[in-house]
Short mmCIF file of C-alpha atoms in Angstrom, two decimals:
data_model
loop_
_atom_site.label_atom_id
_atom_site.label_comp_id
_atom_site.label_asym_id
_atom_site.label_seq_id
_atom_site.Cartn_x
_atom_site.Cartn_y
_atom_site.Cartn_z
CA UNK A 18 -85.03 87.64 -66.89
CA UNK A 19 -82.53 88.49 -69.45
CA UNK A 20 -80.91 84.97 -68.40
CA UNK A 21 -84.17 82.81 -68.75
CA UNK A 22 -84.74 84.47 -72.01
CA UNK A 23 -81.39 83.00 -73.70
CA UNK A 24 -81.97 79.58 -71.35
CA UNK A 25 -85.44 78.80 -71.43
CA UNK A 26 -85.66 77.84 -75.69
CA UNK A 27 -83.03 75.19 -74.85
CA UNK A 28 -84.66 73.49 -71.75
CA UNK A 29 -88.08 73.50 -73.25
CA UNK A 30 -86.30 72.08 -76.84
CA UNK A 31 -88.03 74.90 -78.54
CA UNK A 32 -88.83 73.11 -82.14
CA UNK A 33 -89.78 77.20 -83.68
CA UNK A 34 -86.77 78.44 -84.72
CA UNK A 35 -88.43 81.52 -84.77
CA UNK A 36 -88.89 81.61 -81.43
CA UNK A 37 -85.26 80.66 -80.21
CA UNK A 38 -84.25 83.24 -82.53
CA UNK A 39 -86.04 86.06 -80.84
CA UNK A 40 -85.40 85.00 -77.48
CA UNK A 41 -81.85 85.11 -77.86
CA UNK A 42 -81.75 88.61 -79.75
CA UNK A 43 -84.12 89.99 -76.78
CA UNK A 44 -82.10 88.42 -74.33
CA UNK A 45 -78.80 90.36 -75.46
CA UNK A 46 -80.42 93.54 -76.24
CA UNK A 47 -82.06 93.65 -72.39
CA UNK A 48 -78.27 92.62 -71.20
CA UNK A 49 -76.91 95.33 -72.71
CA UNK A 50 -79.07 98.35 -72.27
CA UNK A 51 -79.97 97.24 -68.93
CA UNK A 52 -76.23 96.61 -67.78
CA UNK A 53 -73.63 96.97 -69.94
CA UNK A 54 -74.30 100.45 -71.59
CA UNK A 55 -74.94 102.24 -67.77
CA UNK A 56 -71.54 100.74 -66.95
CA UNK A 57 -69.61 102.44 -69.87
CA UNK A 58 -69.27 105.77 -68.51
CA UNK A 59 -66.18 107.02 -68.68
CA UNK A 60 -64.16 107.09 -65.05
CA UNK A 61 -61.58 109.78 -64.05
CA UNK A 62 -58.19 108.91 -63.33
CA UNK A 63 -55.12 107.20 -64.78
CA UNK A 64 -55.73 104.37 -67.83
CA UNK A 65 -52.71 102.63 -67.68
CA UNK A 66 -51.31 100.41 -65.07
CA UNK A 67 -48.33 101.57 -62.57
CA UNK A 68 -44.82 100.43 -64.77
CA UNK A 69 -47.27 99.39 -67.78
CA UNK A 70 -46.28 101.07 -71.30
CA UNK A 71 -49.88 100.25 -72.51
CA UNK A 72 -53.61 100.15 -71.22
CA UNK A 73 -54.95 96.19 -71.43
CA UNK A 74 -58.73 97.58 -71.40
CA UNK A 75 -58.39 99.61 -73.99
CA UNK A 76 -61.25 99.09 -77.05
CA UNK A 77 -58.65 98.13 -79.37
CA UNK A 78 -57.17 95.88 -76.59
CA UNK A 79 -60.54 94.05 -76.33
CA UNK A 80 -61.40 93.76 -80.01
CA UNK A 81 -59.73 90.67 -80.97
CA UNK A 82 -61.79 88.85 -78.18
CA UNK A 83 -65.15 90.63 -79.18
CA UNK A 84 -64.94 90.08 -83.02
CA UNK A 85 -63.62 86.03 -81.60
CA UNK A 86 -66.67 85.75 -79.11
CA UNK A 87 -69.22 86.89 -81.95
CA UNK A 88 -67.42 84.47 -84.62
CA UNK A 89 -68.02 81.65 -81.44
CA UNK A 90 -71.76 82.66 -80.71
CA UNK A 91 -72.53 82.24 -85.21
CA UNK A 92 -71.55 78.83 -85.05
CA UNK A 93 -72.06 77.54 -81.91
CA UNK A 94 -75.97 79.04 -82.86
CA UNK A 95 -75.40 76.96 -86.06
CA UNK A 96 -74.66 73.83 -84.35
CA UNK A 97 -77.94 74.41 -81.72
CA UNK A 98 -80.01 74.83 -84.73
CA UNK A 99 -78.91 71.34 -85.81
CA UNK A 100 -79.91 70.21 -82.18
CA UNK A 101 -83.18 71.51 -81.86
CA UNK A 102 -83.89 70.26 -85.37
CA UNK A 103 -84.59 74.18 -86.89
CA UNK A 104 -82.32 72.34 -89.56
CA UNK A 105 -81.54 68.82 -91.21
CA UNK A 106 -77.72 68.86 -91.69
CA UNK A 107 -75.01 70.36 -90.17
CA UNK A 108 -72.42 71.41 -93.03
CA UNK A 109 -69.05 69.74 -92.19
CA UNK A 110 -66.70 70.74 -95.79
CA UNK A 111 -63.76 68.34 -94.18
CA UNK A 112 -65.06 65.37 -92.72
CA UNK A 113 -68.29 64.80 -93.76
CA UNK A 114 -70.52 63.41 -91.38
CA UNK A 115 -68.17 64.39 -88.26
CA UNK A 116 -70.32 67.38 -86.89
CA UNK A 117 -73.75 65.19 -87.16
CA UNK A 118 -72.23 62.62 -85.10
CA UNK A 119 -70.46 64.67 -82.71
CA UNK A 120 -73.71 66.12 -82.20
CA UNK A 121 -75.85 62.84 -82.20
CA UNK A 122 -73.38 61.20 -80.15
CA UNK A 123 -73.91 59.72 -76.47
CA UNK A 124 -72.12 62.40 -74.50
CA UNK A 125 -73.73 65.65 -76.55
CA UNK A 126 -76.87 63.85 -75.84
CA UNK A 127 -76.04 63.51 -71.88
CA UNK A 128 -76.14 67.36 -71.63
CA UNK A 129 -80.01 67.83 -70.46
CA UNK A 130 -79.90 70.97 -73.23
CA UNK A 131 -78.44 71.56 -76.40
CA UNK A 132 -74.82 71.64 -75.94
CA UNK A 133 -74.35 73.81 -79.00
CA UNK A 134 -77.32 76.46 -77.27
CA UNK A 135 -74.99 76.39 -74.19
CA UNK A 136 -71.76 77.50 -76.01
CA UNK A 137 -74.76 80.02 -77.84
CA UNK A 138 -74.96 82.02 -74.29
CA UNK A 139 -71.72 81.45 -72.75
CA UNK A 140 -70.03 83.08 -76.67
CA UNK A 141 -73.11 85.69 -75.89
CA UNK A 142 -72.20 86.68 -72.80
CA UNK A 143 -68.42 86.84 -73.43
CA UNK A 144 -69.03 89.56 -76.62
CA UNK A 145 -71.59 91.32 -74.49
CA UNK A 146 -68.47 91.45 -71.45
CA UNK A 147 -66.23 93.12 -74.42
CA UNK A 148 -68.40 96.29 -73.69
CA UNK A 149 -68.65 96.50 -70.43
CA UNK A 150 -66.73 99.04 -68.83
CA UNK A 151 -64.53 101.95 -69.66
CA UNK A 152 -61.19 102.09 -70.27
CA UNK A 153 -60.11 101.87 -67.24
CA UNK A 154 -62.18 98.71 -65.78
CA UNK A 155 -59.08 96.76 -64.70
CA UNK A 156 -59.17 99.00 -61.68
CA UNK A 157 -62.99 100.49 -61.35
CA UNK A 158 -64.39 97.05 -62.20
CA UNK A 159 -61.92 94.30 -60.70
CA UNK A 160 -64.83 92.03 -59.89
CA UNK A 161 -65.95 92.19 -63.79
CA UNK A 162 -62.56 91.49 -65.04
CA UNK A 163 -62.58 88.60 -63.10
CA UNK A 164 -65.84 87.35 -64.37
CA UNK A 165 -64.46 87.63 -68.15
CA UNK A 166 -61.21 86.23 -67.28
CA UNK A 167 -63.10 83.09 -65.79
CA UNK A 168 -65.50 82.99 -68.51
CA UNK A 169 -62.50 82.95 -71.32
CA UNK A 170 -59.75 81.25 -69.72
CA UNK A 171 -60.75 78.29 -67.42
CA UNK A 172 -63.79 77.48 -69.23
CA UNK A 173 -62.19 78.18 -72.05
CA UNK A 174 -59.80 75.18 -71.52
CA UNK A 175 -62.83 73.21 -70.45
CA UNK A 176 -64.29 73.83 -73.54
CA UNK A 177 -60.63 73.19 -75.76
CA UNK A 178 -60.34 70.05 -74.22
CA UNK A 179 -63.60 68.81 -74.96
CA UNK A 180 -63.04 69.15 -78.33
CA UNK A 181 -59.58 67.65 -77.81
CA UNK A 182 -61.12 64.75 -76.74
CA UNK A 183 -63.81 63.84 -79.49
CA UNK A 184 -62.11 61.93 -81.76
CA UNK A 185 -60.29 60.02 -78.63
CA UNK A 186 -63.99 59.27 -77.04
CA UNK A 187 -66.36 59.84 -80.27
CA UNK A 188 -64.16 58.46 -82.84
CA UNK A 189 -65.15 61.65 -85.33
CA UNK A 190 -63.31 65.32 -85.67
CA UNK A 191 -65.82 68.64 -86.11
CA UNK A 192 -64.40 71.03 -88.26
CA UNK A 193 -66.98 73.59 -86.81
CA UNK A 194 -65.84 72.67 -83.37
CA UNK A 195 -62.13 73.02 -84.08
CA UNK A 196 -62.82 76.18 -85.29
CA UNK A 197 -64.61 77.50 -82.36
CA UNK A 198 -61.85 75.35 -80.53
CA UNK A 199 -59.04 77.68 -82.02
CA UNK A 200 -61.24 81.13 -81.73
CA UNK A 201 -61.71 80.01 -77.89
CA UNK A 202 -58.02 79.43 -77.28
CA UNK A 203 -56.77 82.42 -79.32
CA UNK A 204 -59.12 84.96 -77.07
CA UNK A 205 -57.39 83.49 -73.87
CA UNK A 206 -53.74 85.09 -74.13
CA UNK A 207 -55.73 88.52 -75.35
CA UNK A 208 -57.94 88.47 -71.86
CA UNK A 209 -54.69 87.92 -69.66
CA UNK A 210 -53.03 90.75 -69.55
CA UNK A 211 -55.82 92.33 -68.27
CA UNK A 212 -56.61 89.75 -65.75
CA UNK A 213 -52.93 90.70 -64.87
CA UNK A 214 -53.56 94.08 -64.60
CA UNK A 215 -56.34 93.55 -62.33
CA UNK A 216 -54.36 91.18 -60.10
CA UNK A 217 -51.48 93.81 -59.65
CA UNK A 218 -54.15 96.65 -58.65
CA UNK A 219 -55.73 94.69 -56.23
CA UNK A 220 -52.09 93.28 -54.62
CA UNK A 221 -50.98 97.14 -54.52
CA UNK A 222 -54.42 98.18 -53.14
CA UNK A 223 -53.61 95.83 -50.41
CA UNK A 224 -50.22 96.95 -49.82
CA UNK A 225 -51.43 100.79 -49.00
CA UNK A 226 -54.04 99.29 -46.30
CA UNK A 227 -57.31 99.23 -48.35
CA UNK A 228 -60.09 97.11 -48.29
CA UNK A 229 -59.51 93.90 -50.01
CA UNK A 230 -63.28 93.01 -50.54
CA UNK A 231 -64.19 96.96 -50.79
CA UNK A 232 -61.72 97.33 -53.95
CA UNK A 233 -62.61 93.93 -55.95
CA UNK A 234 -66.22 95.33 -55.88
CA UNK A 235 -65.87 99.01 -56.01
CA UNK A 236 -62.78 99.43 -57.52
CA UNK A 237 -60.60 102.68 -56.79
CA UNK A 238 -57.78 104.93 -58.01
CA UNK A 239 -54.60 103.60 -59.65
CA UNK A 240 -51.64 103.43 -57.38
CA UNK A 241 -48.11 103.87 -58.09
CA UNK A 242 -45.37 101.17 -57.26
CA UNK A 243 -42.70 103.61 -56.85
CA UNK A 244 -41.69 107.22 -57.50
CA UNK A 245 -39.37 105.66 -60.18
CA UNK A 246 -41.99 103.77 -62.22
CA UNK A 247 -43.49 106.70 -64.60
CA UNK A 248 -46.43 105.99 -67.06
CA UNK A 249 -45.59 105.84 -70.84
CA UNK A 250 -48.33 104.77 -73.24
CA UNK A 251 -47.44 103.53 -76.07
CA UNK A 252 -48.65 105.62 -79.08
CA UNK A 253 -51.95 103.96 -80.18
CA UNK A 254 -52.95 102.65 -83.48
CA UNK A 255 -54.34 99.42 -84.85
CA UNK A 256 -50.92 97.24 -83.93
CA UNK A 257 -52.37 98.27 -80.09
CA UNK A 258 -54.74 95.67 -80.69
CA UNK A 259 -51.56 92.85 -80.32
CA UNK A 260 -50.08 94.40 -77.20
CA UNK A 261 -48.89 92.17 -74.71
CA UNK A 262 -49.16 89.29 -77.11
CA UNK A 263 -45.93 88.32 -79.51
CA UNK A 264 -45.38 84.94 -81.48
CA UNK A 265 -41.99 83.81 -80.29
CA UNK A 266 -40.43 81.60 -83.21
CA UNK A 267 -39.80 78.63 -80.65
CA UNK A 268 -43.49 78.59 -79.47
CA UNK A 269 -44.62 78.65 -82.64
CA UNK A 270 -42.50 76.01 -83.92
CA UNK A 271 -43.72 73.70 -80.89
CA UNK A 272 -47.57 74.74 -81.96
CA UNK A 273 -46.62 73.06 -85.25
CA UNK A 274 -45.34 70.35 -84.19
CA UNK A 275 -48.13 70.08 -82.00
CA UNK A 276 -50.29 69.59 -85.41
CA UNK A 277 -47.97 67.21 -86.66
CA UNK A 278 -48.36 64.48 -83.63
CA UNK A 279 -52.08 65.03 -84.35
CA UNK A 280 -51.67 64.00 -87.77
CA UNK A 281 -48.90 61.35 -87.32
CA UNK A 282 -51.34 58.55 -86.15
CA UNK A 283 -52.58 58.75 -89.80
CA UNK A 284 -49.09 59.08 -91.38
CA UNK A 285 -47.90 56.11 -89.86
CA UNK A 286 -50.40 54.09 -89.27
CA UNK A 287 -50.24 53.72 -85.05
CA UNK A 288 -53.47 52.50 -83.39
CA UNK A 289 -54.97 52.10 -80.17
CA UNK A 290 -53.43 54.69 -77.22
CA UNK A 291 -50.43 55.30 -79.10
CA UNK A 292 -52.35 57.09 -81.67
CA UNK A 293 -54.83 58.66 -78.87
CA UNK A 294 -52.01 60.08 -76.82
CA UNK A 295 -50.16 61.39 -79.80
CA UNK A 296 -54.22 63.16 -80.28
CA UNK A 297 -54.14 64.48 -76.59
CA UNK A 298 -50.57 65.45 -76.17
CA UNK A 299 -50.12 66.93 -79.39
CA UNK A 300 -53.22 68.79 -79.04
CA UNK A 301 -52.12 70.22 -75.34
CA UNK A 302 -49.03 71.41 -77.06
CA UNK A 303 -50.88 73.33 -79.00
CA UNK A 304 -53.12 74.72 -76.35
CA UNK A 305 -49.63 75.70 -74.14
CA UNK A 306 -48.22 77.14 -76.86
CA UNK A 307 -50.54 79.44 -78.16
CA UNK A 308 -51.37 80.79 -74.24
CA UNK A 309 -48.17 80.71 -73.99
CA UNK A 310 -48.35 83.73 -76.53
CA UNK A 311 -49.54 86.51 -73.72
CA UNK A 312 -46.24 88.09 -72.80
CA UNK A 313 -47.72 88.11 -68.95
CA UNK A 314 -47.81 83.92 -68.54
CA UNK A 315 -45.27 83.18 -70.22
CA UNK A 316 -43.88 80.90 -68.29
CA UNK A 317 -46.35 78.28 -68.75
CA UNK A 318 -44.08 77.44 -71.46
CA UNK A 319 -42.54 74.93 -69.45
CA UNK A 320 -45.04 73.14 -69.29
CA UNK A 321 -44.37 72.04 -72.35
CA UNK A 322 -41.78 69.68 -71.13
CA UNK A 323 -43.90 67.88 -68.89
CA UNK A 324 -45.92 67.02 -72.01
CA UNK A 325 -42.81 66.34 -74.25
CA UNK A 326 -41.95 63.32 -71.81
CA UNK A 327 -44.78 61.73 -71.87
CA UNK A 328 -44.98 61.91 -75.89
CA UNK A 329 -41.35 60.42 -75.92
CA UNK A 330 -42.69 57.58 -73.35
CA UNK A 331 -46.30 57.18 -75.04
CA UNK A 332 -45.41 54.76 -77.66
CA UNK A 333 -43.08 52.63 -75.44
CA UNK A 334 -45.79 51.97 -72.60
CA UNK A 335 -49.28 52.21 -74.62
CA UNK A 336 -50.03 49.36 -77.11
CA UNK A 337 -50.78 50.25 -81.33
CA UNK A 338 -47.49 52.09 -82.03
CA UNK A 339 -44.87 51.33 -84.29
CA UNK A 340 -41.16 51.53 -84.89
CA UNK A 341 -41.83 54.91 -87.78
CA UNK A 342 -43.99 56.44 -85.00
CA UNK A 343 -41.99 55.69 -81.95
CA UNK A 344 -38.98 57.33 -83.28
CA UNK A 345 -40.92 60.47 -84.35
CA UNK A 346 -42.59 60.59 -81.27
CA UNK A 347 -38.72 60.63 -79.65
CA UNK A 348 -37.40 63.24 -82.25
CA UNK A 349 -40.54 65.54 -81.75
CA UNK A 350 -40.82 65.07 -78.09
CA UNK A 351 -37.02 66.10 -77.49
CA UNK A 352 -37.25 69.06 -80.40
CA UNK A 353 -40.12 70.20 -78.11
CA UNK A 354 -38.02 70.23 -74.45
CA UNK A 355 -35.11 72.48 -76.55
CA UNK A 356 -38.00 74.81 -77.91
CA UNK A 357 -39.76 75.08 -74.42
CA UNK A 358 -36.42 76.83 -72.86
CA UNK A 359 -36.05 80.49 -74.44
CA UNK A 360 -38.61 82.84 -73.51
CA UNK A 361 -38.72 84.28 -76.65
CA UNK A 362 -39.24 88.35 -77.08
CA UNK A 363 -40.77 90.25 -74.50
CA UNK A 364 -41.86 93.72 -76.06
CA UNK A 365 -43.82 95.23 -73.18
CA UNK A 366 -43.31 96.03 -69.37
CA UNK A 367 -45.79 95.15 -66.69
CA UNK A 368 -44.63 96.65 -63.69
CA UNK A 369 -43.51 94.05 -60.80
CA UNK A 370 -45.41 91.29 -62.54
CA UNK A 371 -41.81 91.46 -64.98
CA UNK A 372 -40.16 89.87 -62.46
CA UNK A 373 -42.88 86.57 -63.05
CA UNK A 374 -41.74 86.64 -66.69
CA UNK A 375 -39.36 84.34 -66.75
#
């Protein structure tokens, strides 16, 4: 019901805003009295994770992704507003008339609802999921972690490279949608240690001869890896918030320079696929970079390289580039491959899941 409350304004086209206005507001208050509030009570047992120093479903662990999901549901409720016509303009302050034609354009329009109401719910749901649970859900709610974790991170990158490829397909950038874009793909390496978390639980539930199926639904109590692997919070305060999530100076550098192929079409004046692959690529860098971030994956670092190559071969093998941007697309391309090899600073321990962190 809850569902069809938040839905059924964008398949009818509701032209009150009124109306779409207090359908969504009912729709989240009946989601979380009726579920999310009877599933905070607080569970017995251990908090943090076997060889963990710190507790990934903490409330300060989840905040960054709750006050990130609400900041997503504002404007993508901005943006559905525009859709359904409650309002005239949508307000781009960087590139004027971007954000109307992104949503005018052929392929908003092929969505059979308001694209902008859909990323309304999904942002809903994800900052209603930031209260679910006690402190302890990553092993008394495995199967709800797993439903956040989906609803962040693989849609998430659905979503980031949608937006990636607007001005490739549309022609026009969104400063609204790059914003969302960048809120979307910052919440992703603050849901994965938790997801972690989760995934070692349920591999050492396993291991002792319980119920696979029993545990992702039910849950159970935390289990030790060793006798040798004691648990030592952390002491808590607001830095808790950034736990499991450092900015290693080489990943950041590579998220720059990830901004700089964006801009470089413009800079030197490449057309044509050379300029939309220096778009994508430099925009996946990005993307890589910044997940990269959560201490548990880092390792996706590397993929990195993959995308360095083909920024160095881009300009050779796709028509519109020229001599200024071929070289920088060598020079950046290569600087990126050195940057992708150092870990970086690993501040936390996550039990045997260290031995992924590579």
């Amino acid at each position: 019901m809850a569902l069809w409350l938040a839905f059924a304004p964008l398949i009818f086209w509701t032209p009150v805003a009124t109306a779409y206005l207090n359908d969504t507001m009912v729709s989240a208050l009946v989601i979380f009295f009726a579920i999310i509030v009877p599933m905070m009570m607080r569970m017995p047992g251990d908090e943090v994770p076997s060889g963990w120093n710190y507790n990934p479903s903490s409330w300060l662990q989840r905040a960054p992704v709750i006050v990130l999901a609400f900041l997503g549901f504002s404007i993508a409720r901005y943006l559905a507003a525009f859709q359904l016509g409650h309002i005239q303009w949508a307000w781009d302050p960087f590139f004027g008339v971007g954000t109307v034609k992104i949503l005018t354009s052929n392929v908003s329009r092929a969505f059979p609802i308001s694209d902008g109401g859909l990323g309304t719910v999904a942002y809903m749901i994800e900052f209603l999921m930031g209260f679910m649970g006690d402190t302890r859900r990553w092993r008394t709610m495995p199967w709800m972690v797993t439903l956040f974790g989906i609803l962040i991170v693989p849609l998430g990158v659905v979503s980031i490279t949608l937006i990636i490829l607007q001005p490739i397909v549309i022609g026009y950038w969104c400063t609204l949608c790059l914003v969302t874009g960048l809120g979307m793909l910052v919440m992703i390496p603050f849901t994965l240690n938790e997801v972690a978390a989760m995934i070692l639980f349920l591999l050492l539930s396993r291991r002792a001869g319980r119920s696979l199926w029993r545990t992702f639904w039910l849950g159970g109590n935390a289990l030790e890896e060793d006798d040798l692997t004691p648990h030592r919070p952390l002491p808590a305060g607001l830095k808790e918030m950034f736990w499991g999530v450092t900015v290693p100076w080489n990943l950041l550098v590579s998220a720059v320079l990830g901004v700089w192929l964006m801009a470089a079409p413009a800079v030197f004046k490449s057309m044509g696929w050379a300029a939309h692959s220096n778009h994508l690529l430099g925009a996946l860098v990005v993307t890589v970079s910044i997940i990269a971030f959560a201490e548990v994956v880092r390792p996706l670092r590397f993929i990195n390289i993959g995308l360095a190559i083909g920024i160095i071969l881009a300009p050779w093998l796709a028509g519109g580039g020229t001599l200024p941007s071929s070289l920088n697309a060598l020079f950046v391309g290569l600087l990126i491959i050195v940057l992708s090899i150092p870990p970086g600073k690993i501040k936390n321990t996550y039990g045997s899941w260290n031995s992924l962190i590579l």
